[in-house]
JSON list of N, CA and C in Angstrom, two decimals:
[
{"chain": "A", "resi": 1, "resn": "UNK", "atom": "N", "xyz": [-4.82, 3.19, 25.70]},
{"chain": "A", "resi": 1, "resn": "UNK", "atom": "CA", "xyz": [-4.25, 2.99, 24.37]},
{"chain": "A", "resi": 1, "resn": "UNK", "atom": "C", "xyz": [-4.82, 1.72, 23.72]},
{"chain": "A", "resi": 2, "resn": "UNK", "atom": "N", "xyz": [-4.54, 0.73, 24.48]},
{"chain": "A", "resi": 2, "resn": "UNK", "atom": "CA", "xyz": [-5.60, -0.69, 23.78]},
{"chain": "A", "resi": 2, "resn": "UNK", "atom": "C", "xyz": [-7.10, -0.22, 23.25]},
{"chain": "A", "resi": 3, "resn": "UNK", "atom": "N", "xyz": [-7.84, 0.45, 24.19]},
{"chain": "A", "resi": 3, "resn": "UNK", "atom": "CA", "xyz": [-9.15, 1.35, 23.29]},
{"chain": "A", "resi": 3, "resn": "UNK", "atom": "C", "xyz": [-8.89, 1.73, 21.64]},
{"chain": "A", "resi": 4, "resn": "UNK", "atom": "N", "xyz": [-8.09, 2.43, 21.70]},
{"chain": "A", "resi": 4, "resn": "UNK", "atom": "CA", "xyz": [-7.62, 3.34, 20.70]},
{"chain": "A", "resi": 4, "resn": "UNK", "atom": "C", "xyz": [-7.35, 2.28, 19.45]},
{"chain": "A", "resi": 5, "resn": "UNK", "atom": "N", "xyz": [-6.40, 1.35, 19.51]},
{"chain": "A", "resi": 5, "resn": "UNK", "atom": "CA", "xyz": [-6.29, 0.37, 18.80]},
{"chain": "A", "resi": 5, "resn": "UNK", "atom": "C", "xyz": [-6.98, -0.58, 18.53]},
{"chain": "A", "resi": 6, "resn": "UNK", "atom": "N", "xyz": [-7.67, -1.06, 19.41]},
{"chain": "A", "resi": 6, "resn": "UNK", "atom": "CA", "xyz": [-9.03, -2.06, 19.03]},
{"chain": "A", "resi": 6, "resn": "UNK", "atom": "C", "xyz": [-10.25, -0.87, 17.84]},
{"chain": "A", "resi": 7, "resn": "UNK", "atom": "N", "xyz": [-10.23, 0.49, 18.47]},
{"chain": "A", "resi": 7, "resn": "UNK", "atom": "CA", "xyz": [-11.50, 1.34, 17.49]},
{"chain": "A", "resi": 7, "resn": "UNK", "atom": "C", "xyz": [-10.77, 1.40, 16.19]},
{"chain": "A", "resi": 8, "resn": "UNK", "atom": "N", "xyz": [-9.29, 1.64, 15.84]},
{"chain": "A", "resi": 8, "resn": "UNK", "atom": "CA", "xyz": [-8.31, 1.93, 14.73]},
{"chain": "A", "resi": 8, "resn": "UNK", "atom": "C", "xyz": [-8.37, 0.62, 14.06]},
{"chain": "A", "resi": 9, "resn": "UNK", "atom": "N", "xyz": [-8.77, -0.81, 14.86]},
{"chain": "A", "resi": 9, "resn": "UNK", "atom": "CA", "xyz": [-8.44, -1.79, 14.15]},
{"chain": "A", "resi": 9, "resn": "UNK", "atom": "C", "xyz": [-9.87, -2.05, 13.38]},
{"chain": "A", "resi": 10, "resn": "UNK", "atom": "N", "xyz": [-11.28, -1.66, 14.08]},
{"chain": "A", "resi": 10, "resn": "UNK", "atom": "CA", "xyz": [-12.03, -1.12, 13.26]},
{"chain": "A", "resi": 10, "resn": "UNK", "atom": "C", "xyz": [-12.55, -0.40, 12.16]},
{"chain": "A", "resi": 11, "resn": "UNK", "atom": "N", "xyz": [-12.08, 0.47, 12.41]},
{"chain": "A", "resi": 11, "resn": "UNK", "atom": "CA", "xyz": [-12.03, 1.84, 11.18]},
{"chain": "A", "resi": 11, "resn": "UNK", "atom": "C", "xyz": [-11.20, 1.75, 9.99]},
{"chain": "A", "resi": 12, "resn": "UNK", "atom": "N", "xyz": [-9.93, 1.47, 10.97]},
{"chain": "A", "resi": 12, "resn": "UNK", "atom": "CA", "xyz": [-9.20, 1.50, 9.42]},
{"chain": "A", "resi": 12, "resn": "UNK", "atom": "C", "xyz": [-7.99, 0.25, 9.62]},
{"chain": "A", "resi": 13, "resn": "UNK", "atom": "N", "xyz": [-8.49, -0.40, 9.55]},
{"chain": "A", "resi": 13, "resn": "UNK", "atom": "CA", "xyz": [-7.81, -1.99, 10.25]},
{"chain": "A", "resi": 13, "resn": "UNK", "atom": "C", "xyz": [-6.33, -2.09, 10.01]},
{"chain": "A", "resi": 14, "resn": "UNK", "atom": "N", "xyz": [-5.52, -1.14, 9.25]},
{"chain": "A", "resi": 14, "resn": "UNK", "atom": "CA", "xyz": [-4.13, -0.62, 8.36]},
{"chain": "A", "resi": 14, "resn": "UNK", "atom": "C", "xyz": [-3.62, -0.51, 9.55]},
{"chain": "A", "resi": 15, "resn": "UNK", "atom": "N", "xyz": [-3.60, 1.12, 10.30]},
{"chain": "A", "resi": 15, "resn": "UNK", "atom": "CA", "xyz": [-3.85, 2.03, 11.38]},
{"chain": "A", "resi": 15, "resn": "UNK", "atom": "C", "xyz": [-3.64, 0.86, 12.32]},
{"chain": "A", "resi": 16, "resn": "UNK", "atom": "N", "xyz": [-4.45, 0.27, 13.03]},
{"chain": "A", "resi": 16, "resn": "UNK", "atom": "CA", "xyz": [-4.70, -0.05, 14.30]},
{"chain": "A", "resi": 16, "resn": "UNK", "atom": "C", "xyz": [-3.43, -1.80, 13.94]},
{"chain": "A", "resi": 17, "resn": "UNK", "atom": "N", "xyz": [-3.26, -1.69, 13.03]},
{"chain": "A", "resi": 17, "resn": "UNK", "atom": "CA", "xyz": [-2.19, -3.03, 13.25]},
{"chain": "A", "resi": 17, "resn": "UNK", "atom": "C", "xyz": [-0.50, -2.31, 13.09]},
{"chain": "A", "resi": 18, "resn": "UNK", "atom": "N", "xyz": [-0.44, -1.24, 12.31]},
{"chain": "A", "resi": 18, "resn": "UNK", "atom": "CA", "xyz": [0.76, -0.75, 12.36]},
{"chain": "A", "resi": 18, "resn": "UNK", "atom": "C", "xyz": [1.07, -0.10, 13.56]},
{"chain": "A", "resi": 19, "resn": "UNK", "atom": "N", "xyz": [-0.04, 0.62, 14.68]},
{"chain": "A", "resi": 19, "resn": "UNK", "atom": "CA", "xyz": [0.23, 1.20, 15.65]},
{"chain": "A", "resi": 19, "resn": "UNK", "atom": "C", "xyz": [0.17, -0.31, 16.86]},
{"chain": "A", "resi": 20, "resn": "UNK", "atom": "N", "xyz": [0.17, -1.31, 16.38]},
{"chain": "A", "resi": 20, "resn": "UNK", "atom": "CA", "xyz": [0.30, -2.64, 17.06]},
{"chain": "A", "resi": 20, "resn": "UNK", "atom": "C", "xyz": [1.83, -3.21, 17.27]},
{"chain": "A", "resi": 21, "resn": "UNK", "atom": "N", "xyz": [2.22, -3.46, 16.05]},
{"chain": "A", "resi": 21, "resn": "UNK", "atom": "CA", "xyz": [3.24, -4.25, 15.58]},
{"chain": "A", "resi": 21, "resn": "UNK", "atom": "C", "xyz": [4.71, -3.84, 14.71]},
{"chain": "A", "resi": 22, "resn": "UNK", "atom": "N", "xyz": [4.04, -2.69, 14.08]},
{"chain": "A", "resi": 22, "resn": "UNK", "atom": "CA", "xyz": [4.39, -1.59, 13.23]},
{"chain": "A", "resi": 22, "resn": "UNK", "atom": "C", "xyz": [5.31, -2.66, 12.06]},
{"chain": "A", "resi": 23, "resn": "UNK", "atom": "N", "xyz": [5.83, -2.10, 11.52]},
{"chain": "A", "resi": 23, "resn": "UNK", "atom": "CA", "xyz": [6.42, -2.40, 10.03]},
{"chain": "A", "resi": 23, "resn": "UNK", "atom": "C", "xyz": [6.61, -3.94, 9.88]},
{"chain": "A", "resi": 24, "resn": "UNK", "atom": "N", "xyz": [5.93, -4.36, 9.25]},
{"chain": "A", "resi": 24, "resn": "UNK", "atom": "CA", "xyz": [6.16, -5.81, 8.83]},
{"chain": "A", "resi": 24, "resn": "UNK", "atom": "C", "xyz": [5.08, -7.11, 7.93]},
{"chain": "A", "resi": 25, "resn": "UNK", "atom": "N", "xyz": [5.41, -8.18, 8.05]},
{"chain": "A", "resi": 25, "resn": "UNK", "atom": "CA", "xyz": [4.43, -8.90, 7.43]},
{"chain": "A", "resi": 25, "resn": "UNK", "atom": "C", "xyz": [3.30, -8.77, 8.04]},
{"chain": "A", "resi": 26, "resn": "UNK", "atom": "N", "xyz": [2.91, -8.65, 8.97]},
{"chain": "A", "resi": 26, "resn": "UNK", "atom": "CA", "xyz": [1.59, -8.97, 9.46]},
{"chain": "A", "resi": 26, "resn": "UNK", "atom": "C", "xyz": [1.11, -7.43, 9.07]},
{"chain": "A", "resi": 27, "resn": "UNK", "atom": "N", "xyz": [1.71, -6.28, 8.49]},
{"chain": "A", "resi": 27, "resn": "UNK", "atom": "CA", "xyz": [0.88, -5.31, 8.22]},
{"chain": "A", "resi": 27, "resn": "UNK", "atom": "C", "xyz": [0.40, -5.35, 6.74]},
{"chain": "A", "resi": 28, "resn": "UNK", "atom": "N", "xyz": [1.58, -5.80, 6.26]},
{"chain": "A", "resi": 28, "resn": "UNK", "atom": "CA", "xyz": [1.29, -6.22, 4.80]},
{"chain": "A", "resi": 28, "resn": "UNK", "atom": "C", "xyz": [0.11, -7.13, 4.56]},
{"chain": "A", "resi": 29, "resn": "UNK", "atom": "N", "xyz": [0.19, -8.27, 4.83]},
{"chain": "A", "resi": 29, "resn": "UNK", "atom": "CA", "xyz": [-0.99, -9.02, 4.72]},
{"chain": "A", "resi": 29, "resn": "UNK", "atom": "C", "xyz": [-2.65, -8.47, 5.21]},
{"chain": "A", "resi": 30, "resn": "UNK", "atom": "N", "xyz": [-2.27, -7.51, 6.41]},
{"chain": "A", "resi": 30, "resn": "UNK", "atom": "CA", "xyz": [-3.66, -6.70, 7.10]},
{"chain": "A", "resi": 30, "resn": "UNK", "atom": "C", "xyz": [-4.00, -6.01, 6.02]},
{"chain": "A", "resi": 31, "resn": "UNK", "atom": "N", "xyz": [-3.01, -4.83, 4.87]},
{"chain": "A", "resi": 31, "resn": "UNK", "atom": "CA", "xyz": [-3.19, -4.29, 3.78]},
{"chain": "A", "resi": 31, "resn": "UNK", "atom": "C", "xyz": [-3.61, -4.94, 2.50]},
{"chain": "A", "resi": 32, "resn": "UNK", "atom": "N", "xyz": [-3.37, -5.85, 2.39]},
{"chain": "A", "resi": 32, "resn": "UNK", "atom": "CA", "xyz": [-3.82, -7.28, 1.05]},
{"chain": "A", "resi": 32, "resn": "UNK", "atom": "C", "xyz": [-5.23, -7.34, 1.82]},
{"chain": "A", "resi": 33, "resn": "UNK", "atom": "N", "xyz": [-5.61, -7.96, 3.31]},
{"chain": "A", "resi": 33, "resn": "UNK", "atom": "CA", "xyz": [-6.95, -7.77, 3.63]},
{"chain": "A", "resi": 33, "resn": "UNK", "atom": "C", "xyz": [-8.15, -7.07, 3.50]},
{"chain": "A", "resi": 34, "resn": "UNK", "atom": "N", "xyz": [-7.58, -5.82, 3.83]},
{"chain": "A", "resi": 34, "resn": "UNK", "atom": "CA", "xyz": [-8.18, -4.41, 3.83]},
{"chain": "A", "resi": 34, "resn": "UNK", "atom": "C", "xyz": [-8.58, -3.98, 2.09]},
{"chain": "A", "resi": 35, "resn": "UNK", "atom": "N", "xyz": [-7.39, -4.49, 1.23]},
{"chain": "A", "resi": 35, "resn": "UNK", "atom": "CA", "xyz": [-7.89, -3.99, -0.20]},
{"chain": "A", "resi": 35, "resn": "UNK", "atom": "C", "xyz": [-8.98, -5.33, -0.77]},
{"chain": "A", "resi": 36, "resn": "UNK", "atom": "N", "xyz": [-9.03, -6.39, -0.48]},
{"chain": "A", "resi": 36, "resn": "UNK", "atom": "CA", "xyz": [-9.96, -7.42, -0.28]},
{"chain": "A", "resi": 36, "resn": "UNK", "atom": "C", "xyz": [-11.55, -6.96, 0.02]},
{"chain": "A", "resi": 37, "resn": "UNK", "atom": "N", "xyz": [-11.39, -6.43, 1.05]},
{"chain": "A", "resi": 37, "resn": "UNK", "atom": "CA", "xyz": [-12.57, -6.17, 1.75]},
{"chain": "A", "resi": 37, "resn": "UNK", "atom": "C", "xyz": [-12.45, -5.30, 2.99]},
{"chain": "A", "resi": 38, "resn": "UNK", "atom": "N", "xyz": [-13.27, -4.29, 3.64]},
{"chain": "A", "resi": 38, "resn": "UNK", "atom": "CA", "xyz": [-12.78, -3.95, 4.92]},
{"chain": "A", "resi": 38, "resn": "UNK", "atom": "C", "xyz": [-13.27, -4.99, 5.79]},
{"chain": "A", "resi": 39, "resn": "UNK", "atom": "N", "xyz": [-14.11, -5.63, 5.95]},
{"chain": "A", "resi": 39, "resn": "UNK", "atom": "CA", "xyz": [-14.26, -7.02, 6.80]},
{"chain": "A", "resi": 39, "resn": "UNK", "atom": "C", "xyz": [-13.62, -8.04, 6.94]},
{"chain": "A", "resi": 40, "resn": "UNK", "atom": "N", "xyz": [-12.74, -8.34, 5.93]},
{"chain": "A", "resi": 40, "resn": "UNK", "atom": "CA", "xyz": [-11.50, -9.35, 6.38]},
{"chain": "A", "resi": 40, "resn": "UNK", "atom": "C", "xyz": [-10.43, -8.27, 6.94]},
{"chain": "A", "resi": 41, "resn": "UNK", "atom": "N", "xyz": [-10.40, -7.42, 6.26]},
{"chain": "A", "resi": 41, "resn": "UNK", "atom": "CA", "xyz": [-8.84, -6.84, 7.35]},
{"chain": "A", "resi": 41, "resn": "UNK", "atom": "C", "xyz": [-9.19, -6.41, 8.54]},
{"chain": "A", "resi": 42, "resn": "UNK", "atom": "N", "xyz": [-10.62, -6.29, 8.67]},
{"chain": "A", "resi": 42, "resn": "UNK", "atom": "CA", "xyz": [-11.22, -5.61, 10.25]},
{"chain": "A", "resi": 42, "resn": "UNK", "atom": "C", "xyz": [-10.98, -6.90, 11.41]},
{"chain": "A", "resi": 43, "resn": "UNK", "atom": "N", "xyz": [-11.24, -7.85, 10.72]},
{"chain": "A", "resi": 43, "resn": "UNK", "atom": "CA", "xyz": [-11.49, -9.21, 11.63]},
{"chain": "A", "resi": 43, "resn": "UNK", "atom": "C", "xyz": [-9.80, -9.52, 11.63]},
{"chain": "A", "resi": 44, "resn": "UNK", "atom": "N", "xyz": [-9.02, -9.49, 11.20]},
{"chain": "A", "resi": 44, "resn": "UNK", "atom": "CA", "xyz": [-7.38, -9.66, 10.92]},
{"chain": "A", "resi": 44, "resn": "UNK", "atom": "C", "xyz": [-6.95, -8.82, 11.85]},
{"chain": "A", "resi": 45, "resn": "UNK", "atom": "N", "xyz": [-7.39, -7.41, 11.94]},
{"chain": "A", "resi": 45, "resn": "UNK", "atom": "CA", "xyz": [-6.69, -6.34, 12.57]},
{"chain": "A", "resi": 45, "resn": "UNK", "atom": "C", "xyz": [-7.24, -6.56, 14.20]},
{"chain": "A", "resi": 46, "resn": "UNK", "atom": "N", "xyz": [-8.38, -7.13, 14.45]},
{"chain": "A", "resi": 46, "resn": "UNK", "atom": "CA", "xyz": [-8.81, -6.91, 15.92]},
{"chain": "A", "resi": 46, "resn": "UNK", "atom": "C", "xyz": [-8.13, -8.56, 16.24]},
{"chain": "A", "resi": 47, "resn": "UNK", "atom": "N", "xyz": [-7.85, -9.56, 15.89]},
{"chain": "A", "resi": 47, "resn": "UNK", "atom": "CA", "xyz": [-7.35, -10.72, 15.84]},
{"chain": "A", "resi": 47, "resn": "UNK", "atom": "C", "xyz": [-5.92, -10.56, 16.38]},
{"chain": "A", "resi": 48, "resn": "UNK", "atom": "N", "xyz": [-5.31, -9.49, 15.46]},
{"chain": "A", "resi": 48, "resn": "UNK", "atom": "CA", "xyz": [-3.40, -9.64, 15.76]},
{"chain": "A", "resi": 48, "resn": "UNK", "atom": "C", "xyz": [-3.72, -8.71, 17.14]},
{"chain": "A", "resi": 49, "resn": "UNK", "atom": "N", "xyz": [-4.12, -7.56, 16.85]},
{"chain": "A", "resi": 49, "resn": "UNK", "atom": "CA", "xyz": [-4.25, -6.47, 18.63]},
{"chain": "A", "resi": 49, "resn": "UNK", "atom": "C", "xyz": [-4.21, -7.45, 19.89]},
{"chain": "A", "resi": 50, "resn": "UNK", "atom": "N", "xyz": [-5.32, -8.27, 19.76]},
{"chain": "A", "resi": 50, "resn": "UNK", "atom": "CA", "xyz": [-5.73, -9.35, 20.69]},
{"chain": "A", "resi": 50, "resn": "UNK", "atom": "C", "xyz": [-4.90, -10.18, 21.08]},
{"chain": "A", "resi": 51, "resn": "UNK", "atom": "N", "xyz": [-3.97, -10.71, 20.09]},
{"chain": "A", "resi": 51, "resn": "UNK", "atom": "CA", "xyz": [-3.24, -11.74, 20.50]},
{"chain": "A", "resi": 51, "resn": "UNK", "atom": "C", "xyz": [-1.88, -10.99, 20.82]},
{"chain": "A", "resi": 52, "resn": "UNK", "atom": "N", "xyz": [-1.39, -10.09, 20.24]},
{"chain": "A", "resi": 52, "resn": "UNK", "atom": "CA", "xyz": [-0.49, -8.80, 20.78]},
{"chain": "A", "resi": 52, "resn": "UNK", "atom": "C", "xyz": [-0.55, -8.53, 21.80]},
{"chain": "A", "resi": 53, "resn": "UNK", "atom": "N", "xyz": [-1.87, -8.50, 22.76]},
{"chain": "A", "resi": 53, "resn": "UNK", "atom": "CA", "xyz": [-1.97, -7.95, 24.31]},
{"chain": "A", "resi": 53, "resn": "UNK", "atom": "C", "xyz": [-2.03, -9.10, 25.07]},
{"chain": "A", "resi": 54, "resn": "UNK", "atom": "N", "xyz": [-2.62, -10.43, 24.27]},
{"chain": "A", "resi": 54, "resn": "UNK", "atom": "CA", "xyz": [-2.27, -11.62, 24.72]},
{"chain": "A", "resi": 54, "resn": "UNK", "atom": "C", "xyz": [-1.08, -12.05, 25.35]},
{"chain": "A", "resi": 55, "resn": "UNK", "atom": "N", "xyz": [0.07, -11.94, 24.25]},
{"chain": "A", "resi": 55, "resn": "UNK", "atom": "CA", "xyz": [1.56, -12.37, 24.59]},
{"chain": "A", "resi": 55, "resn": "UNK", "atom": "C", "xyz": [2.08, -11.16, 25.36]},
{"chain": "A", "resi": 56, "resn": "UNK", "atom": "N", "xyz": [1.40, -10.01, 25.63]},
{"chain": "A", "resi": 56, "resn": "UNK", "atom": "CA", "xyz": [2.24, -8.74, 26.37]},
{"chain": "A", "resi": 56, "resn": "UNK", "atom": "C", "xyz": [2.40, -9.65, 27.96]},
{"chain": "A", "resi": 57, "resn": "UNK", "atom": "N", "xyz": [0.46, -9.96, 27.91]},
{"chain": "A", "resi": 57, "resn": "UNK", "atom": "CA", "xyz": [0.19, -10.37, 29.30]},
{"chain": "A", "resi": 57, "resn": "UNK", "atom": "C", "xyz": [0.71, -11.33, 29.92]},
{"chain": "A", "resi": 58, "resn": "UNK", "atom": "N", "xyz": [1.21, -12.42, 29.38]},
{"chain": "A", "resi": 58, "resn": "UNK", "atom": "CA", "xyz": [1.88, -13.74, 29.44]},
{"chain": "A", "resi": 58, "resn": "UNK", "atom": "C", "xyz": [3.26, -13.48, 30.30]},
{"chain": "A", "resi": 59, "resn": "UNK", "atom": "N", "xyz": [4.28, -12.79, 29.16]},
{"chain": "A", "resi": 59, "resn": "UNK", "atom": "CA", "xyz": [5.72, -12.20, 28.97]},
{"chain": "A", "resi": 59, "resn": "UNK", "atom": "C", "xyz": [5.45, -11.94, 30.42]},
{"chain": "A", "resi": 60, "resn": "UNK", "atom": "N", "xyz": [4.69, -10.41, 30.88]},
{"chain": "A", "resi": 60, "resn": "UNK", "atom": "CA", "xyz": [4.61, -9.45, 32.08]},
{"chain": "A", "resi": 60, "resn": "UNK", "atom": "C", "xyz": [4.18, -10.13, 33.20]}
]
């Protein structure tokens, strides 16, 4: 599943942060990114995934 979301945070950087974090500021702002540019919300979206599996690993 981390695959899946790191390629989603690629493609469609929206996608791969809502199937992260799901409803909230950090999707909103990924969406303000994404209509910006797809390269800032791409680099935003593989950034939050990362640090998302970061704090999973910590917690566990």
């Amino acid at each position: 599943m981390k695959l899946v979301r790191f390629l989603l945070g690629l493609l469609v950087p929206p996608l791969g942060v809502f199937l992260t974090v799901g409803i909230g500021p950090t999707l909103f702002i990924n969406i303000l990114l994404t209509v910006l540019g797809w390269l800032p919300g791409s680099i935003h979206a593989i950034w939050v995934i990362a640090k998302h599996d970061e704090q999973l690993n910590r917690e566990g």
